[in-house]
Amino acid sequence: MDSMNRLLFFILTSIVIAGCSKPVGNDNLLWLPAEECEVEAQVIIDDTSDLQNDGFIIKGAPGDRVIIAKTGIGAMYGKYALQRMERTGKADCELDIREEPSYERRILNHWDNLDNTIERGYAGWSIWHWGEPVPVELIKQYARLNASIGINGSVLNNVNATPEMLSREKLERVAEIADIMRPYGVHVYLSVNFSSPAALGGLKDSDPLNPEVKKWWEEKVAEIYELIPDFGGFLVKANSEGLPGPQDYGRTHADGANMLAEALEPYDGIVMWRAFVYAPDSPDRANQAYEEFMPLDGKFHDNVIIQIKNGPVDFQPREPFSPLFGGMSKTAMMVEFQITMEYLGGSNHLVYLSTLFEECLDSDTYCAGEGSTVAAVTTGKIYPEPYKTSAIAGVANIGRDANWCGHEFAQSSWYCFGRLGWDVSLSSEEIAREWLAQTFTSEEKFVEPVLDMMMTSREAVVDYMMPLGLHHIFAGIHHYGPEPWYAPEGARSDWLPKYYHQAGPDGIGFDRTRKGSGNVDQYHEPLASMYNSTDTCPEELLLWFHHIPWTHEMSSGRTFWDEMCHRYDRGIQKAREYIKVWDAARPYVDAERWEAVRAKLEIQESDARWWRDACVQYFGEFSGLPVPADVEQPERPLEELKKIKLNMLHHN
Ligand code: GCW
């Protein structure tokens, strides 16, 4: 984002926040774990146990049950696990469970700013209450919720970090927050601005090879650990979207990351270095992270992990997994998911994200043959050597709203992120069942249809926003509604005005084949060839990899154009079905939560029609084909839709 857009964005975010948040005491918790975890079991801490990473054992029948752990935090996880089983009716039998987390570090990334706004946040102001008295109870509740699902880290501030974050005053505040979260096993991390030595420390530059710069970081890190002995480390967005970084001095990402890693190493701190890099004039943005990072494979210190968004572009409703996961073998990598719904309808749409997370984690990269899934790679199972630690990150959807996340169901995405980070083999359905039982009820007549709604919700949003591999046709700045006519600033003139969808009279879609940007070859076989051919490319990703003629025949027997119109229609029908499901769920839910969800489902259905109207009519100008008669016809004229600016406002 350039500075003008960023300013507009913040103004917009602030208005939206002011308009929709109910800054009350966050007492309306959903899956609330009890403060004193009253489970029926004897707890044994055995420091000779071989349990790894705060794992636990639960054994025995009710009345004669033990929880064994090596650490106090492990015992706490065991108690929360047993409590969850008790609440979901799974504890009335003999148990023999041993659990150790899939990822050692399970971390929320808060994109919270020091003025309490949250970048891409849709649930009110920052819960850290910067510049205000520390909200001790609120932070305790937050930490407890996290602990109950295994989250053990929290990056407090936005990756678009201000140097001020590292000032003494702010660090003292961070230390207070760390003290509150420590009993729950939640470690604090910070995003840092690479220019801090110059901007905050007054040095002449922030060149990672400048000894004074190294010294500045060493001293800063020492200061942090004196205040927070169990500080987790740094998250860094560098040379990305206008932020400073080592490339400003002709250095590499590895030079920058290693310099910070050396400063953190004596304290066991880590650097999470993001791979989210792209140039606005790049011929294919999806290629860039791989091109920039592959030559650096093996050049990072042991305590550096490369933090990679799940897909190669940017948290779209559907993307293939980032090819870097199958690329690097000598460098530790972690997945970054977005729990906040920047590209999925803010907190207005009901989208249970577990299926999206699962799709990525289960994707086979084939980097070491079949079974080299993203989960297997990032947990260090395929190339153990670089994985001195393993981690997973989720961009938080948490704010001061009474329900924490802006939508009652958005909590389920926070919940599932924690559960998958703890046990990557869990299924989205299992997790949804757990969450529903603890949040609402386990009454079958409620659970079955609502579960189905959650499980199909991600596919529905793909259908009504961008089916069949379409991506990034969002409104340029706020990313809420459709704007397929938007031309990204700075894009190469010959690619304008429709960079991502490339619609024209000949067809639609971004050609990433060997004849196009060549992106397919960043994947291993058999994926590369599978993606390269329209015959074998999965239809869900067709327009991601191919430019397809409007009359291309689809597996349904329809032409591509007709199929696309049908997908938009199918998405709308689903959004309507959800309203019916929720209406039938009324007897099982308290009035306040029922009404809140009902109101949001109506917005969702109306937004689905807005997406259909905009996309079908806009693309219809290129295809020259009519919307098939067997689907609902668009309602609002395109010209009217094009005039809508910053549309989020009318919903809040
Ligand atoms: O997609 C972009 C978002 C930015 C975000 C950036 C990132 C924090 O629109 O708001 O900045 O991704 O992930 O760094």
XYZ file of C-alpha atoms and ligand atoms in Angstrom:
666
model
C 0.000 0.000 0.000
C 1.348 3.448 -0.748
C 1.107 6.090 1.962
C -2.087 7.649 0.602
C -3.830 4.305 0.484
C -2.545 3.450 3.924
C -3.965 6.694 5.300
C -7.311 6.040 3.661
C -7.230 2.518 4.957
C -6.679 3.638 8.534
C -9.418 6.224 8.310
C -11.737 3.567 7.003
C -10.700 1.032 9.610
C -11.242 3.527 12.381
C -14.695 4.442 11.147
C -15.671 0.826 10.839
C -14.327 0.068 14.279
C -16.056 3.006 15.868
C -19.284 2.081 14.154
C -19.491 -1.571 15.010
C -17.716 -2.364 18.196
C -19.418 -2.792 21.517
C -16.579 -2.132 23.895
C -17.989 -3.968 26.870
C -16.261 -6.305 29.264
C -15.754 -9.266 26.957
C -17.856 -11.272 29.355
C -19.796 -12.940 26.607
C -17.291 -15.714 26.085
C -18.199 -18.753 24.149
C -16.067 -21.810 24.744
C -14.957 -20.322 28.060
C -12.701 -22.639 29.982
C -13.112 -22.415 33.740
C -10.544 -20.346 35.617
C -9.941 -23.129 38.073
C -10.038 -26.116 35.852
C -12.154 -28.447 37.989
C -11.494 -31.771 36.400
C -11.764 -35.072 38.209
C -8.197 -36.252 38.173
C -5.064 -36.373 40.209
C -2.287 -34.298 38.664
C 1.258 -35.601 38.758
C 4.225 -33.566 37.603
C 7.034 -35.923 36.722
C 10.121 -34.095 35.583
C 11.796 -37.330 34.574
C 9.077 -38.028 32.024
C 10.052 -38.165 28.346
C 7.046 -36.051 27.338
C 8.025 -33.371 24.830
C 6.984 -29.737 24.619
C 4.445 -29.523 27.416
C 2.718 -32.733 26.421
C 0.603 -34.748 28.849
C -0.809 -38.166 29.592
C -4.354 -38.814 30.817
C -5.054 -42.279 32.169
C -7.735 -44.164 33.984
C -11.473 -44.243 34.475
C -13.621 -41.574 36.156
C -12.888 -41.537 39.876
C -9.462 -43.042 39.367
C -7.849 -40.809 36.827
C -4.419 -39.215 36.578
C -2.925 -36.495 34.471
C 0.838 -36.818 34.116
C 2.994 -34.031 32.758
C 6.589 -32.994 32.847
C 5.874 -29.291 33.334
C 3.251 -27.214 35.051
C 2.129 -25.875 31.698
C 1.852 -29.447 30.416
C -0.379 -30.271 33.392
C -2.518 -27.253 32.566
C -2.916 -28.470 28.970
C -3.863 -31.890 30.306
C -6.522 -30.376 32.536
C -7.985 -28.331 29.716
C -8.012 -31.405 27.496
C -9.848 -33.395 30.123
C -12.255 -30.557 30.732
C -12.988 -30.444 27.012
C -13.622 -34.176 26.988
C -15.911 -33.874 29.988
C -17.862 -31.087 28.336
C -18.176 -32.903 25.061
C -19.212 -36.190 26.635
C -15.990 -38.059 25.917
C -14.715 -38.567 29.437
C -17.115 -41.185 30.798
C -14.845 -44.071 29.991
C -11.395 -45.443 30.623
C -8.881 -43.058 29.032
C -5.356 -43.714 27.867
C -4.163 -40.628 26.070
C -0.739 -39.238 25.350
C -0.548 -35.901 23.579
C 2.402 -33.818 22.453
C 1.867 -30.808 20.235
C 2.469 -31.030 16.497
C 4.141 -27.599 16.486
C 6.337 -26.418 19.321
C 5.190 -22.793 18.892
C 1.557 -21.959 18.201
C 1.408 -18.249 17.786
C -1.205 -15.582 17.223
C -0.067 -12.555 15.245
C -1.909 -9.428 16.276
C -1.820 -6.680 13.705
C -2.493 -4.159 16.481
C -1.159 -0.628 16.306
C -0.100 1.556 19.199
C -3.122 3.828 18.621
C -5.320 0.759 19.286
C -6.533 0.417 15.710
C -6.066 -3.029 14.196
C -4.992 -3.491 10.618
C -7.603 -5.719 8.987
C -9.319 -6.082 12.341
C -13.111 -6.334 12.418
C -13.830 -6.787 16.107
C -13.120 -3.437 17.672
C -10.065 -1.815 19.164
C -6.954 -3.552 20.414
C -7.341 -5.615 23.564
C -3.905 -4.398 24.694
C -5.355 -0.944 25.451
C -2.108 0.845 24.585
C -1.864 4.163 26.398
C -4.651 3.189 28.817
C -4.585 1.265 32.102
C -3.620 -2.378 31.577
C -6.833 -4.456 31.351
C -5.599 -7.248 33.587
C -8.779 -9.350 33.631
C -9.280 -9.080 29.902
C -5.737 -10.197 29.172
C -6.117 -13.067 31.637
C -9.250 -14.218 29.852
C -7.480 -13.962 26.521
C -4.541 -15.994 27.799
C -6.861 -18.575 29.331
C -8.803 -18.997 26.104
C -5.531 -19.487 24.270
C -4.158 -21.902 26.833
C -7.298 -24.005 26.643
C -6.639 -24.663 22.940
C -2.873 -24.862 23.138
C -1.842 -21.455 21.799
C 1.427 -20.533 23.493
C 2.595 -17.372 21.788
C 1.350 -13.967 20.933
C 2.967 -11.342 18.722
C 1.449 -8.234 20.227
C 1.879 -5.709 17.438
C 1.369 -5.210 13.728
C 3.947 -6.560 11.297
C 3.816 -3.075 9.842
C 5.727 -2.194 12.971
C 6.646 1.204 14.259
C 10.150 1.668 15.729
C 8.488 3.150 18.820
C 7.434 -0.363 19.800
C 10.957 -0.946 21.066
C 11.056 2.178 23.243
C 11.618 1.655 26.959
C 8.107 2.820 27.776
C 6.455 0.349 25.411
C 8.732 -2.495 26.456
C 7.769 -1.971 30.079
C 4.156 -2.236 29.049
C 4.907 -5.397 27.077
C 6.553 -6.816 30.193
C 3.363 -6.197 32.184
C 1.352 -8.056 29.558
C 3.890 -10.896 29.566
C 3.585 -11.174 33.354
C -0.188 -11.590 33.076
C 0.051 -14.236 30.368
C 2.982 -16.222 31.794
C 0.915 -18.462 34.115
C -1.031 -19.577 31.042
C 2.089 -20.482 29.091
C 1.580 -17.712 26.528
C 4.895 -16.138 25.512
C 5.143 -12.662 24.153
C 6.829 -11.840 20.838
C 7.146 -8.514 19.021
C 7.116 -7.383 15.417
C 10.073 -5.136 14.786
C 10.768 -2.441 12.260
C 14.073 -3.079 10.533
C 14.960 0.617 10.632
C 14.698 0.834 14.409
C 18.445 1.399 14.973
C 18.309 4.552 12.853
C 14.756 5.655 13.593
C 14.771 4.989 17.331
C 18.446 4.667 18.179
C 19.631 7.649 16.132
C 22.259 5.628 14.224
C 23.170 6.777 10.752
C 21.680 3.665 9.136
C 20.247 0.233 9.930
C 22.577 -1.761 7.700
C 22.733 -5.295 9.139
C 26.466 -5.497 8.462
C 27.236 -2.260 10.286
C 28.837 -3.234 13.647
C 27.070 -0.368 15.395
C 23.735 -1.632 14.153
C 24.524 -5.127 15.423
C 25.515 -3.680 18.770
C 22.305 -1.674 18.938
C 20.231 -4.808 18.432
C 22.306 -6.753 20.962
C 21.718 -4.097 23.567
C 18.039 -3.832 22.750
C 17.616 -7.584 22.983
C 19.457 -7.625 26.322
C 17.114 -4.914 27.585
C 14.077 -6.918 26.459
C 15.230 -10.115 28.180
C 15.988 -8.284 31.363
C 12.353 -7.189 31.412
C 10.892 -10.394 29.937
C 13.124 -13.423 30.581
C 10.912 -15.750 28.532
C 10.434 -13.401 25.581
C 9.802 -15.447 22.405
C 11.516 -13.420 19.707
C 10.926 -11.154 16.725
C 8.588 -11.254 13.765
C 9.893 -9.267 10.805
C 8.259 -7.900 7.689
C 11.140 -6.476 5.692
C 11.397 -5.122 2.159
C 7.728 -5.793 1.742
C 5.006 -3.280 0.914
C 7.315 -0.322 1.436
C 8.775 -1.420 4.752
C 12.520 -1.085 5.290
C 14.816 -4.078 5.192
C 18.320 -5.332 4.483
C 17.885 -4.889 0.726
C 17.904 -1.125 1.320
C 21.639 -1.612 1.936
C 22.259 -4.141 -0.799
C 22.070 -7.010 1.739
C 19.934 -10.126 1.602
C 17.055 -11.374 3.720
C 19.557 -13.827 5.229
C 21.927 -11.009 6.244
C 19.059 -9.226 7.965
C 17.540 -12.248 9.657
C 20.899 -13.624 10.820
C 21.955 -10.360 12.391
C 18.797 -10.378 14.534
C 19.146 -14.105 15.158
C 22.633 -13.631 16.578
C 21.366 -11.044 19.010
C 18.555 -13.361 20.154
C 20.506 -16.591 20.192
C 21.996 -16.341 23.724
C 18.462 -16.151 25.121
C 16.915 -18.867 22.939
C 14.864 -16.279 21.100
C 13.845 -16.814 17.497
C 13.365 -14.719 14.376
C 10.271 -15.309 12.271
C 11.218 -13.703 8.969
C 8.301 -13.262 6.611
C 8.466 -14.295 2.974
C 5.609 -12.002 1.965
C 7.426 -10.077 -0.749
C 6.260 -8.834 -4.108
C 6.874 -5.908 -6.413
C 3.847 -4.097 -7.805
C 5.333 -4.331 -11.285
C 6.140 -8.020 -10.995
C 5.055 -10.001 -14.078
C 3.682 -12.615 -11.676
C 3.484 -11.789 -8.008
C 2.910 -15.472 -7.215
C 6.483 -16.254 -8.331
C 8.365 -13.770 -6.267
C 8.739 -15.247 -2.773
C 10.104 -18.457 -4.264
C 12.507 -16.566 -6.512
C 13.785 -14.418 -3.666
C 14.087 -17.101 -0.997
C 15.177 -20.265 -2.806
C 18.723 -18.974 -3.442
C 18.997 -18.329 0.312
C 18.025 -21.855 1.352
C 20.506 -23.078 3.958
C 21.904 -19.613 4.623
C 19.775 -18.816 7.674
C 20.832 -19.328 11.275
C 19.308 -22.121 13.336
C 16.970 -19.819 15.203
C 15.415 -18.294 12.083
C 12.132 -19.602 10.701
C 10.775 -18.319 7.419
C 7.133 -17.420 7.922
C 5.192 -18.047 4.718
C 1.561 -17.233 3.971
C -0.411 -20.347 3.112
C -0.769 -19.308 -0.522
C 1.638 -17.564 -2.896
C -0.393 -14.349 -3.266
C -2.320 -13.194 -0.227
C -4.848 -15.052 1.947
C -7.346 -15.412 -0.883
C -10.547 -17.454 -0.438
C -8.715 -20.201 -2.309
C -5.107 -20.449 -3.394
C -2.844 -23.408 -3.983
C -0.240 -23.808 -1.222
C 2.868 -21.657 -1.516
C 5.476 -23.548 -3.564
C 8.156 -22.505 -1.080
C 6.881 -25.209 1.279
C 8.031 -27.789 -1.211
C 11.073 -25.746 -2.158
C 13.354 -25.124 0.781
C 14.922 -28.142 2.472
C 17.719 -26.563 4.507
C 15.680 -23.847 6.178
C 12.915 -24.061 8.763
C 9.546 -22.791 7.534
C 6.237 -22.035 9.187
C 2.774 -21.412 7.773
C 1.032 -18.107 8.382
C -2.748 -18.310 8.177
C -5.084 -15.355 8.385
C -7.782 -15.903 10.978
C -9.078 -12.371 10.598
C -11.210 -12.287 7.485
C -9.634 -9.595 5.349
C -10.644 -11.394 2.181
C -13.682 -13.262 3.427
C -16.249 -10.660 4.318
C -14.719 -9.157 7.437
C -16.640 -10.214 10.501
C -19.891 -10.111 8.549
C -19.730 -13.491 6.841
C -19.935 -16.867 8.514
C -16.870 -18.749 7.319
C -15.360 -21.539 9.387
C -11.720 -21.441 8.381
C -10.635 -24.868 9.546
C -11.341 -26.415 6.155
C -9.130 -23.808 4.479
C -6.319 -24.418 6.988
C -6.705 -28.165 6.647
C -6.632 -27.995 2.845
C -3.271 -26.239 2.974
C -1.734 -28.369 5.732
C -2.796 -31.588 3.998
C -1.561 -30.490 0.568
C 1.143 -32.781 -0.711
C 4.203 -30.876 -1.891
C 5.853 -34.106 -3.130
C 9.213 -32.558 -2.170
C 10.447 -35.926 -0.925
C 7.911 -38.102 -2.702
C 4.313 -38.779 -1.817
C 3.232 -37.789 1.696
C 5.441 -34.683 1.949
C 2.506 -32.570 3.015
C 2.827 -28.964 4.115
C 2.149 -30.204 7.651
C 4.836 -32.890 7.406
C 7.356 -30.377 6.048
C 6.666 -27.645 8.598
C 6.654 -29.991 11.576
C 10.154 -31.059 10.521
C 9.218 -34.619 9.579
C 10.634 -34.460 6.072
C 13.896 -32.557 6.608
C 14.436 -32.594 10.392
C 17.855 -30.912 10.320
C 16.817 -27.227 10.127
C 13.863 -27.624 12.488
C 15.428 -26.746 15.817
C 11.955 -25.519 16.592
C 8.677 -25.645 14.691
C 5.912 -23.092 14.566
C 2.597 -22.062 13.090
C 1.089 -18.583 13.005
C -2.420 -17.195 12.650
C -3.275 -13.521 12.185
C -5.680 -12.904 15.043
C -9.309 -11.866 14.602
C -9.554 -10.613 18.165
C -10.674 -7.226 19.414
C -12.612 -5.603 22.204
C -16.026 -6.671 20.919
C -18.185 -8.445 23.472
C -17.847 -11.674 21.526
C -14.128 -11.045 20.876
C -14.219 -11.676 17.120
C -17.059 -9.561 15.724
C -19.131 -12.618 14.726
C -20.114 -15.408 17.096
C -18.914 -18.001 14.609
C -15.596 -16.248 13.959
C -14.500 -17.614 17.324
C -14.533 -21.067 15.786
C -11.669 -20.038 13.495
C -9.556 -18.881 16.446
C -10.481 -22.122 18.183
C -9.576 -24.359 15.255
C -6.275 -22.590 14.689
C -5.241 -23.507 18.219
C -6.508 -27.055 17.959
C -4.770 -27.710 14.610
C -1.542 -26.190 15.899
C -1.696 -28.633 18.779
C -2.756 -31.622 16.718
C -2.445 -31.182 13.000
C -4.126 -34.511 12.364
C -7.483 -33.395 13.762
C -10.265 -33.066 11.213
C -12.208 -29.862 10.727
C -15.382 -31.745 11.497
C -14.117 -33.046 14.830
C -13.008 -29.557 15.793
C -16.318 -27.987 14.757
C -18.242 -30.557 16.800
C -16.127 -29.801 19.851
C -16.570 -26.098 19.431
C -20.323 -26.283 18.891
C -20.845 -28.485 21.932
C -18.884 -26.134 24.177
C -20.235 -22.946 22.651
C -23.896 -23.742 22.105
C -25.175 -27.241 22.783
C -24.594 -30.826 21.726
C -28.283 -31.321 20.931
C -28.230 -33.311 17.702
C -31.021 -31.366 16.039
C -28.916 -28.248 16.446
C -25.494 -29.693 15.809
C -26.041 -31.595 12.553
C -27.399 -28.755 10.372
C -25.166 -26.114 11.973
C -22.144 -28.351 11.547
C -23.020 -28.749 7.889
C -23.273 -24.969 7.585
C -19.806 -24.551 9.078
C -18.270 -27.296 6.994
C -19.628 -25.946 3.697
C -19.156 -22.264 4.521
C -15.703 -21.831 3.028
C -16.744 -23.396 -0.267
C -19.828 -21.156 -0.310
C -17.765 -17.996 0.046
C -15.448 -19.188 -2.729
C -18.503 -19.713 -4.940
C -20.067 -16.319 -4.409
C -16.815 -14.321 -4.340
C -14.334 -15.940 -6.689
C -15.046 -19.417 -7.968
C -12.919 -21.675 -10.149
C -9.554 -20.177 -9.247
C -10.399 -16.489 -9.555
C -8.478 -14.380 -7.054
C -7.881 -10.896 -5.782
C -10.773 -9.207 -7.490
C -11.473 -7.327 -4.271
C -12.045 -3.638 -3.876
C -8.599 -2.123 -4.017
C -8.235 -0.731 -0.536
C -10.613 -2.278 1.934
C -10.803 -5.744 0.367
C -14.402 -6.194 1.413
C -16.535 -6.110 -1.701
C -15.973 -6.831 -5.395
C -13.964 -4.598 -7.696
C -12.794 -6.737 -10.591
C -12.268 -3.541 -12.564
C -9.637 -2.348 -10.060
C -6.150 -1.850 -11.448
C -3.399 -2.186 -8.846
C -1.257 0.887 -8.622
C 2.132 0.503 -10.238
C 1.237 -2.632 -12.162
C 2.928 -2.966 -15.535
C 1.005 -0.983 -18.072
C 0.665 -3.909 -20.460
C -1.054 -5.904 -17.723
C -3.572 -3.256 -16.880
C -6.395 -2.932 -16.159
C -7.068 -6.411 -14.854
C -3.946 -7.930 -13.470
C -5.270 -10.916 -11.576
C -8.174 -12.115 -13.685
C -6.877 -11.141 -17.138
C -10.383 -11.156 -18.589
C -10.688 -10.337 -22.277
C -12.795 -11.345 -25.228
C -10.703 -14.509 -25.569
C -11.293 -15.713 -22.023
C -10.329 -15.264 -18.403
C -7.639 -16.361 -15.935
C -3.944 -15.861 -15.193
C -1.699 -17.987 -17.343
C 0.833 -19.470 -14.938
C 1.641 -22.417 -17.191
C 4.952 -23.029 -18.912
C 3.703 -20.823 -21.719
C 2.775 -18.100 -19.240
C 4.544 -17.015 -16.063
C 5.974 -20.490 -15.470
C 4.704 -20.588 -11.897
C 3.678 -24.235 -12.289
C 7.339 -25.208 -12.344
C 7.858 -23.939 -8.837
C 5.930 -27.072 -7.834
C 7.257 -30.625 -7.816
C 5.990 -33.294 -10.137
C 3.363 -34.608 -10.476
C 1.845 -31.247 -9.461
C 3.749 -29.153 -12.007
C 2.442 -31.092 -14.985
C -0.960 -31.554 -13.418
C -1.373 -27.810 -12.935
C 0.126 -27.103 -16.344
C -2.611 -28.819 -18.321
C -6.253 -27.760 -18.442
C -7.142 -31.446 -18.662
C -5.677 -32.258 -15.260
C -5.711 -28.968 -13.368
C -8.353 -29.164 -10.605
C -11.312 -26.983 -11.609
C -11.120 -25.172 -8.252
C -7.777 -23.760 -9.388
C -8.433 -23.453 -13.110
C -8.209 -19.663 -13.406
C -5.309 -19.550 -10.985
C -3.172 -21.415 -13.497
C -4.882 -20.934 -16.842
C -6.369 -18.430 -19.204
C -9.534 -20.204 -20.251
C -11.762 -19.507 -23.274
C -15.301 -18.562 -22.295
C -16.643 -21.567 -24.139
C -14.195 -24.108 -22.637
C -16.063 -27.271 -21.736
C -16.202 -28.035 -18.037
C -16.681 -31.398 -16.312
C -20.334 -30.527 -15.765
C -20.790 -30.354 -19.531
C -21.412 -26.598 -19.331
C -19.278 -23.961 -20.972
C -16.885 -22.150 -18.650
C -19.052 -19.031 -18.730
C -22.202 -20.905 -17.782
C -20.351 -22.815 -15.092
C -19.025 -19.611 -13.573
C -22.530 -18.111 -13.460
C -23.775 -21.315 -11.847
C -21.085 -21.142 -9.168
C -22.051 -17.584 -8.220
C -25.648 -18.720 -8.057
C -24.760 -21.785 -5.982
C -22.983 -19.544 -3.473
C -26.037 -17.328 -3.107
C -28.292 -20.348 -2.625
C -25.993 -21.579 0.140
C -26.046 -18.204 1.888
C -29.849 -18.392 1.777
C -29.886 -21.930 3.065
C -27.805 -20.789 6.059
C -30.527 -18.345 7.046
C -33.013 -21.217 7.093
C -30.649 -23.392 9.094
C -30.256 -20.623 11.625
C -33.979 -19.995 11.811
C -34.481 -23.638 12.710
C -31.723 -23.368 15.319
C -33.579 -20.671 17.215
C -34.857 -22.868 20.081
C -31.316 -23.903 20.964
C -29.641 -20.510 21.154
C -30.124 -17.541 23.478
C -31.913 -14.615 21.870
C -28.960 -12.254 21.883
C -26.561 -14.524 20.068
C -29.257 -15.878 17.788
C -30.233 -12.407 16.631
C -26.656 -11.280 16.181
C -25.897 -14.226 13.905
C -29.205 -13.860 12.067
C -28.452 -10.226 11.233
C -25.012 -11.126 9.917
C -26.385 -13.955 7.775
C -28.650 -11.455 6.061
C -25.686 -9.236 5.278
C -23.879 -12.274 3.945
C -26.722 -13.170 1.606
C -26.994 -9.607 0.371
C -23.216 -9.406 -0.135
C -23.306 -12.675 -2.070
C -25.763 -11.065 -4.492
C -23.575 -7.981 -4.700
C -20.596 -10.152 -5.672
C -22.642 -11.990 -8.280
C -24.040 -8.790 -9.717
C -20.638 -7.154 -10.008
C -18.675 -10.127 -11.322
C -21.176 -11.673 -13.661
C -22.017 -8.364 -15.308
C -18.444 -7.119 -15.478
C -17.074 -10.356 -16.907
C -20.126 -10.565 -19.167
C -18.837 -7.447 -20.922
C -15.867 -9.548 -22.054
C -17.591 -12.853 -22.682
C -20.441 -11.185 -24.541
C -22.594 -14.071 -23.353
C -25.906 -13.911 -21.491
C -26.347 -15.134 -17.932
C -27.882 -18.591 -18.363
C -31.664 -18.671 -17.956
C -31.584 -21.364 -15.271
C -29.888 -19.126 -12.695
C -31.082 -15.963 -10.995
C -30.387 -12.872 -13.024
C -28.315 -9.955 -11.682
C -30.319 -7.288 -9.878
C -28.368 -4.064 -9.605
C -26.866 -2.467 -12.704
C -23.084 -2.548 -12.998
C -22.775 1.218 -13.274
C -24.446 1.591 -9.902
C -22.121 -0.983 -8.337
C -19.062 0.740 -9.732
C -20.020 3.869 -7.848
C -19.977 2.134 -4.485
C -16.892 3.212 -2.616
C -15.739 1.929 0.745
C -18.923 -0.058 0.972
C -18.151 -1.596 4.320
C -19.635 1.445 5.919
C -23.205 0.731 4.937
C -23.141 -2.507 6.863
C -21.939 -1.222 10.162
O -2.512 -8.320 2.142
C -1.813 -7.450 2.851
C -2.764 -6.709 3.727
C -1.996 -5.751 4.594
C -1.003 -6.584 5.416
C -0.116 -7.367 4.456
C 0.847 -8.274 5.192
C -0.142 -6.144 7.583
O -3.688 -6.050 2.937
O -2.892 -5.061 5.414
O -0.232 -5.773 6.238
O -0.904 -8.166 3.642
O 0.516 -9.421 5.395
O 1.920 -7.825 5.547
